[in-house]
Amino acid sequence: MTNINSGLLRIAIGTALALPFAAFIAPQSAQAQTVPSSCNDVLQNCPADRTPNLTQVLVAPILSTITINGSTITITPPPTDGSPVDVTATDITSTSTGIGNNISASSSNGVLLDLVSTQDLSASVGATNDITTSAAVPGVILATTIAYGNTAQAQACCGGMDVIADQNISAAAGTISATGTLNTAPGVGALRMTTSAVSNVVGAAAINGAVSLVTNQNNDAGLSATSTATMCCNTDSTSVSATATSNSSQSSSESSTVHSWAVQNNRGNIDATASQTINSGTALSSAAQSTANVASAYNRWGYTELTTSQYAEGSVSSHAILTANNYVTSATAGTTSQGNLAIVSGMGSDGRINAYQNIAASGDVVAVTDWSGFSQGGVGTAIASASGNGLTGFVCTTCGDAGVGLYGNAEQINSGNVNATVNMSGGTSASMVASATAVGNSANFITQAGAN
């Protein structure tokens, strides 16, 4: 689909094997993916590789564990000043984070940030967060569980950046996993439960400077994010979520000229599961999201260009489960599964996106939402969305400037199955809303005139 509001649009859109890429990308077949590929292998306009000035290698497992048993404490003998005999927690905050390799670099005062890094991981990374309460927690339970394989962040003010980031996770790593578990007694106020697992992530931010960002990401390990909440009841609201992303390269900038290259390969299976079971509750939410590869560039007041090659071979699945024996107001469950995703968003200047996206036959993309609930007048909603290859290009003018242009070359090949499934049961006097969407390949190009 092509959506044009105003401005100038110049797009060449191709389907499988329909568009020449000699000027930008040399497509890689499934047979050619037996070894990790890099920017110089597949992106012909990629900057020349350089010797790393920072190298990290991890071969031993990483595990972060938190266990909370929030039981009631009874004071004996009883206080004589009228203080409570039983003491319990009013709020619980628990954050468990496991990281394999991490790099953080920044520059300021007009100094160029020059970084060439390599991160290799061949060991498992895990984070667990287990919370049990046997008494009321009338405030907020905040449970956050995060597992990262390789992470790299770069930030520059006024001097620009020249960054090359290589990230590799071998099959020997086994699994990058984040697991959150919650069991509560009656009397919970609000629940915020977030679980996230990421294999490789690169993030760059810049102001007032030229940006050159090269990202090479390869993941052969499994990836899992799981949130499981079992509750009696709550009085405020609940939010249970799980997110699993294999390879992520994202830049955000202002008053900069941006050139970004991203080569991303995923061969491991990806799963995100968010499950919530409650006897009686209000304003309930369960959400799961999984993604193989995502590359994006956001820029204000400057030219923006993203060139990417994305390959996905392992399965990508998300599963949201919401079971409410009784609820009021709302109960919502949703899933989103994405194979490859490329995004360019610019304001006030031209933009270009060059993308080659390939999903192998074994790269099934699946989203499943299971909803079961009963209510007298509440609204139950179940949503499932699955997409193989997705691409979005957006630019807009501002303050009455002349029209901007959006340019690009795109090829999307999808050989995997794409399935979105919603299962709903129950209801009573509740309103029930269901939506399931499955898309093989999607490309959206938008130019827009901004308001004065």
PDB file of N, CA and C in Angstrom, residues 36 61 77 161 170 248-249 252 261 268 315 353 360 399:
ATOM      1  N   PRO A  36      27.581 -15.977   9.068  1.00  0.00           N
ATOM      2  CA  PRO A  36      27.062 -14.623   9.259  1.00  0.00           C
ATOM      3  C   PRO A  36      27.539 -13.691   8.156  1.00  0.00           C
ATOM      4  N   PRO A  61      28.152 -18.393  31.312  1.00  0.00           N
ATOM      5  CA  PRO A  61      26.738 -18.009  31.463  1.00  0.00           C
ATOM      6  C   PRO A  61      26.551 -16.819  32.396  1.00  0.00           C
ATOM      7  N   PRO A  77       5.527 -10.082  71.462  1.00  0.00           N
ATOM      8  CA  PRO A  77       4.134  -9.825  71.841  1.00  0.00           C
ATOM      9  C   PRO A  77       3.573  -8.622  71.104  1.00  0.00           C
ATOM     10  N   MET A 161      29.091  11.344  14.699  1.00  0.00           N
ATOM     11  CA  MET A 161      29.605  10.025  15.073  1.00  0.00           C
ATOM     12  C   MET A 161      29.897   9.184  13.848  1.00  0.00           C
ATOM     13  N   SER A 170      26.318 -16.976  18.976  1.00  0.00           N
ATOM     14  CA  SER A 170      26.374 -18.288  18.347  1.00  0.00           C
ATOM     15  C   SER A 170      25.314 -19.217  18.922  1.00  0.00           C
ATOM     16  N   SER A 248      18.083  -5.547  16.839  1.00  0.00           N
ATOM     17  CA  SER A 248      17.500  -4.209  16.792  1.00  0.00           C
ATOM     18  C   SER A 248      18.602  -3.179  16.576  1.00  0.00           C
ATOM     19  N   SER A 249      18.435  -2.339  15.552  1.00  0.00           N
ATOM     20  CA  SER A 249      19.345  -1.225  15.288  1.00  0.00           C
ATOM     21  C   SER A 249      18.502   0.019  15.084  1.00  0.00           C
ATOM     22  N   SER A 252      18.236   7.845  16.585  1.00  0.00           N
ATOM     23  CA  SER A 252      17.361   8.997  16.790  1.00  0.00           C
ATOM     24  C   SER A 252      18.233  10.244  16.796  1.00  0.00           C
ATOM     25  N   TRP A 261      23.456   1.945   7.964  1.00  0.00           N
ATOM     26  CA  TRP A 261      23.474   0.660   7.291  1.00  0.00           C
ATOM     27  C   TRP A 261      23.266  -0.433   8.337  1.00  0.00           C
ATOM     28  N   GLY A 268      17.651 -18.135  15.139  1.00  0.00           N
ATOM     29  CA  GLY A 268      17.114 -18.759  16.346  1.00  0.00           C
ATOM     30  C   GLY A 268      15.608 -18.584  16.437  1.00  0.00           C
ATOM     31  N   SER A 315      11.610 -19.396  13.756  1.00  0.00           N
ATOM     32  CA  SER A 315      10.213 -19.037  13.948  1.00  0.00           C
ATOM     33  C   SER A 315      10.093 -17.819  14.861  1.00  0.00           C
ATOM     34  N   ILE A 353      15.024   5.148   1.790  1.00  0.00           N
ATOM     35  CA  ILE A 353      15.096   3.830   2.406  1.00  0.00           C
ATOM     36  C   ILE A 353      15.375   2.794   1.325  1.00  0.00           C
ATOM     37  N   ALA A 360      12.905 -17.022   5.338  1.00  0.00           N
ATOM     38  CA  ALA A 360      13.055 -18.370   4.818  1.00  0.00           C
ATOM     39  C   ALA A 360      11.809 -19.207   5.096  1.00  0.00           C
ATOM     40  N   CYS A 399       6.615  24.226   8.844  1.00  0.00           N
ATOM     41  CA  CYS A 399       6.764  25.682   8.847  1.00  0.00           C
ATOM     42  C   CYS A 399       6.775  26.285   7.448  1.00  0.00           C
TER      43      CYS A 399
END
